[in-house]
Coordinates of C-alpha atoms in Angstrom, one line a residue:
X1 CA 102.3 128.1 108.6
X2 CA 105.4 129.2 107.3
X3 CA 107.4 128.5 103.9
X4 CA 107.3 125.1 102.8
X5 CA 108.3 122.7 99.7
X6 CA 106.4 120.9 96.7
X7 CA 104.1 118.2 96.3
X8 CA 103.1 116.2 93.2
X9 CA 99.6 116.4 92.7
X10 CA 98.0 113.6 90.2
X11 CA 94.7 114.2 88.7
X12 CA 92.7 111.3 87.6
X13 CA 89.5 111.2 85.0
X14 CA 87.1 114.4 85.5
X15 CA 89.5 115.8 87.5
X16 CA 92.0 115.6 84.9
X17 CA 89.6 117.0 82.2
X18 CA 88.6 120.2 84.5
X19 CA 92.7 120.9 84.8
X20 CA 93.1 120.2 81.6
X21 CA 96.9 118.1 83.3
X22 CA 97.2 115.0 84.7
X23 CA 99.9 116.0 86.9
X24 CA 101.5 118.9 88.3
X25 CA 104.0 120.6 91.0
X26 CA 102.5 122.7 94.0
X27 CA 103.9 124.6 96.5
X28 CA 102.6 124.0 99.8
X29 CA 103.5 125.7 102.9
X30 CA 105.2 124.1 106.7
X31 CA 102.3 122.1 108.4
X32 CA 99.9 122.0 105.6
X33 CA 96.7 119.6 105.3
X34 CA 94.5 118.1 103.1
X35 CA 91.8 121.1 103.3
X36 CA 94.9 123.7 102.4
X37 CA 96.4 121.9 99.4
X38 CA 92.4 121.5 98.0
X39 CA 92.2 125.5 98.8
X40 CA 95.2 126.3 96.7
X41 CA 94.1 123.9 93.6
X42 CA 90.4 125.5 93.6
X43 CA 92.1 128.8 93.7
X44 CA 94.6 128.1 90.7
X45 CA 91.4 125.7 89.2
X46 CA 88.5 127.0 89.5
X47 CA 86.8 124.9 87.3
X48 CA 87.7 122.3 89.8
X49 CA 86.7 123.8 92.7
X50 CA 82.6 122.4 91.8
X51 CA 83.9 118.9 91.9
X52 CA 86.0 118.9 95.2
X53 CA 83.0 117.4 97.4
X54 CA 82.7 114.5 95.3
X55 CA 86.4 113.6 95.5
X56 CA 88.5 111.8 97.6
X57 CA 92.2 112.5 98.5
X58 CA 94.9 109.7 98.7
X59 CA 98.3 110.8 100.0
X60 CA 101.3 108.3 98.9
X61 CA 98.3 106.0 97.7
X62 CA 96.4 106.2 100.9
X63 CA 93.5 107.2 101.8
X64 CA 93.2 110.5 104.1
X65 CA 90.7 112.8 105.5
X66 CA 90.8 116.6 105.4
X67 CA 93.1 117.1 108.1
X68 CA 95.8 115.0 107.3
X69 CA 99.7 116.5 107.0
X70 CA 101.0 116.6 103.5
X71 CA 104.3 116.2 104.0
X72 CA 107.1 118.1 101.6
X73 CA 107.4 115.2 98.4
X74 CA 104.2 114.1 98.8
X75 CA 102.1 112.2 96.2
X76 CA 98.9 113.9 96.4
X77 CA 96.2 111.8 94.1
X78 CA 92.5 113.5 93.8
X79 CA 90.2 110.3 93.5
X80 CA 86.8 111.2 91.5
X81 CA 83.6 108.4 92.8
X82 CA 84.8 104.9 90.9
X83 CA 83.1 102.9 88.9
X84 CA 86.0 100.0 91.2
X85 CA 102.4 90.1 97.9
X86 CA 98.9 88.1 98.8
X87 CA 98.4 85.1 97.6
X88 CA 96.4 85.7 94.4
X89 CA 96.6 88.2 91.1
X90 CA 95.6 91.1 91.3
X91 CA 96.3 93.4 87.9
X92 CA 95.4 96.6 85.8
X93 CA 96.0 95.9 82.4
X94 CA 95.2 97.4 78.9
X95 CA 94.7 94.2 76.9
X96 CA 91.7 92.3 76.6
X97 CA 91.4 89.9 79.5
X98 CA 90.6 86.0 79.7
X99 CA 89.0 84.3 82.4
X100 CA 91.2 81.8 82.5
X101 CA 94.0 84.0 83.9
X102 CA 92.5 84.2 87.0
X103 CA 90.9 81.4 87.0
X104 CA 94.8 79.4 87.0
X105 CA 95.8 82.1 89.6
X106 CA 93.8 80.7 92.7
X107 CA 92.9 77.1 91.5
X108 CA 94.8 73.9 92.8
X109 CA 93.9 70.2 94.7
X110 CA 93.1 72.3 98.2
X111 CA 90.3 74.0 97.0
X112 CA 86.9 72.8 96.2
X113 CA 85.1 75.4 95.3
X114 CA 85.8 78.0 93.0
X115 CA 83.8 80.9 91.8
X116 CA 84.2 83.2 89.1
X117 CA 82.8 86.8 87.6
X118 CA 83.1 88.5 84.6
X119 CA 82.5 91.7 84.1
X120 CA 81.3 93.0 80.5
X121 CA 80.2 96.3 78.7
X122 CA 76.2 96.4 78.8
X123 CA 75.2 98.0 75.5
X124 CA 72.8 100.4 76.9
X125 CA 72.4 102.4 80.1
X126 CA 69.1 103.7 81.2
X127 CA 67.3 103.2 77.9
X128 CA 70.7 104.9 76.1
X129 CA 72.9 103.0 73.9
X130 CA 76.0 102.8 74.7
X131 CA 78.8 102.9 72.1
X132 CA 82.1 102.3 74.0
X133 CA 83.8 102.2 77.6
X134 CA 87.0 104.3 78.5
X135 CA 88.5 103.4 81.6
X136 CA 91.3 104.6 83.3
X137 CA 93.0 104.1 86.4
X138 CA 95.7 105.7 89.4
X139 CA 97.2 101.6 88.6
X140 CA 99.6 101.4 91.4
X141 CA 97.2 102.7 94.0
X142 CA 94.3 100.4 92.2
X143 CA 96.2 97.3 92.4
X144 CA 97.6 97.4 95.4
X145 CA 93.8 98.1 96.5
X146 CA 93.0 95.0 94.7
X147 CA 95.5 93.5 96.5
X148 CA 94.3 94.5 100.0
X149 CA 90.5 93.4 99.0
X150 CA 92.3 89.7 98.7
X151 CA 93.8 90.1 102.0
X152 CA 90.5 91.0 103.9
X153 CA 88.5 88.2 102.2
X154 CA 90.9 85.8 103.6
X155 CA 90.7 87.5 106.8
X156 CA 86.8 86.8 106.7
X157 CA 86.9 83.3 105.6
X158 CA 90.2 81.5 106.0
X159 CA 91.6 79.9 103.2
X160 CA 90.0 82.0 100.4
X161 CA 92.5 83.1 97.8
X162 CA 91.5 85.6 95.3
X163 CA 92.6 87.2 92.0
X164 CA 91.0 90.5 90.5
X165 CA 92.0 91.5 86.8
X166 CA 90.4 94.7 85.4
X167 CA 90.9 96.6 81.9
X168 CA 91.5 100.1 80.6
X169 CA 91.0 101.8 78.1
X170 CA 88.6 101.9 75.2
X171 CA 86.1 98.8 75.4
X172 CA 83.0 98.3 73.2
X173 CA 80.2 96.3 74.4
X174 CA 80.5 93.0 75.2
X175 CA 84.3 92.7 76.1
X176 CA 85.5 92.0 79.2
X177 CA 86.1 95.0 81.7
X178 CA 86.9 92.7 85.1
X179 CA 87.1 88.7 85.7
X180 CA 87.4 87.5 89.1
X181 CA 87.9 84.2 90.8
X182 CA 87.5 83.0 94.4
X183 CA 89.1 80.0 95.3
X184 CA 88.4 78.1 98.9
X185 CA 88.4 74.3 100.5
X186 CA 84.3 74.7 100.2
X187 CA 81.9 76.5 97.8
X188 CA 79.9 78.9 100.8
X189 CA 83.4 80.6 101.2
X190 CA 84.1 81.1 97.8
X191 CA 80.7 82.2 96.4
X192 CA 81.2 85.0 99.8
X193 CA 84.9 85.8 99.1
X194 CA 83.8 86.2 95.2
X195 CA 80.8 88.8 96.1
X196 CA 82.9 90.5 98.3
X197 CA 85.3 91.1 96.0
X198 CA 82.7 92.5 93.7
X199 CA 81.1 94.6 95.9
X200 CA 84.6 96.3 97.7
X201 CA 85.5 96.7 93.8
X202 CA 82.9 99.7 93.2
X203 CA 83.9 101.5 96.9
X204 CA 87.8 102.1 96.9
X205 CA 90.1 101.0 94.1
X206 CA 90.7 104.3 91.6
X207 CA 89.4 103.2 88.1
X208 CA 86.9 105.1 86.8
X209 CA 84.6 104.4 83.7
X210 CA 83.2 107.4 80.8
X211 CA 80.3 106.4 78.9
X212 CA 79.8 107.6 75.5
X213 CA 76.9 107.3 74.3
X214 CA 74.8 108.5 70.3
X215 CA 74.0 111.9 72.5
X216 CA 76.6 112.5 75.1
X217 CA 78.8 111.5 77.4
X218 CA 79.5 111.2 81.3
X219 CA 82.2 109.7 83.7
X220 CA 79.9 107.3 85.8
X221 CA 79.4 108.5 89.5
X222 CA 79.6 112.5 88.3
X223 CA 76.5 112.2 85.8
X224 CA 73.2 112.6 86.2

């Protein structure tokens, strides 16, 4: 590999606290991959380096594998384990959410059934109590991953429509972290388009949860 250019790499919940940045320039050389641009950042981080396995890497807010180019200008994200243009809504906001919102976003005369989800703070985790929530997110990559969840549950079952709000920043129990609705002509599809929604939610949209709790704290997914 010869002389190169810069990438931006973005650094997102515990990979943000072990930098100690949320962003920053790298020089990368002609013809380099995934695998070398992780090499250089565990060199200049080593405190990062324990936490590469658990990571995945998007590239302009897509997913890649260790071999992939990283082209000069690259967006280089490092994706800690989450938490998690179609028709539909499909947000990351920082105010406290209402059910309603998605609930007007996928409803009208065409569709019969409609099924919703709402997501809240549980006040205790594995016998611990729980005093507050901070989410964050990489929100362009998240919502357009929201968006593409929408697009393959109508792939699945024609006709669904779905919108997909989630929160972040500092929640408490009991408020409202995600609502979902599912919209289609008849209930089976909707009650499948709204679980699938759910479950595609925890797999590959960036947001990431910390739990605090009366003796510690842990991002969710890195933890215990």
């Amino acid at each position: 590999m010869s002389a190169g250019g810069a990438v931006t790499v973005l650094y997102f919940a515990a990979a943000r606290e072990r930098t100690g940045r949320a962003r920053e320039s790298l020089d990368v050389p002609d013809g380099a991959t995934v695998r070398d641009v992780l090499r250089l950042l565990a060199t200049a981080h080593p405190g990062l380096e324990p936490l590469l396995p658990h990571l995945r890497v998007a590239v302009d807010q897509e997913f890649v594998s260790a071999e992939a180019p990283v082209r000069q200008g690259a967006e280089v994200a490092l994706i800690p384990p989450v938490a998690g243009g179609s028709p539909g809504l499909f947000q990351v906001v920082d105010r406290p959410l209402r059910l309603e919102d998605v609930v007007e976003a996928v409803g009208g005369e065409a569709y019969g059934g409609l099924v919703t989800f709402s997501g809240s703070v549980r006040n205790q985790t594995k016998g611990r109590r729980v005093l507050r929530l901070e989410y964050e997110a990489y929100a362009p990559m998240a919502e357009k991953k929201l968006a593409e969840i929408g697009a393959e549950a109508t792939a699945l079952w024609p006709g669904v429509r779905l919108a997909i709000v989630h929160r972040v920043g500092t929640l408490v129990p009991g408020e409202l972290a995600v609502v979902i609705a599912a919209a289609a002509p008849h209930r089976k599809e909707a009650f499948r388009g709204c679980e699938h929604a759910i479950e595609r939610l925890k797999q590959d949209v960036p947001i990431w949860k910390k739990e605090f709790f009366e003796d510690g704290e842990v991002w969710v997914g890195l933890g215990p």
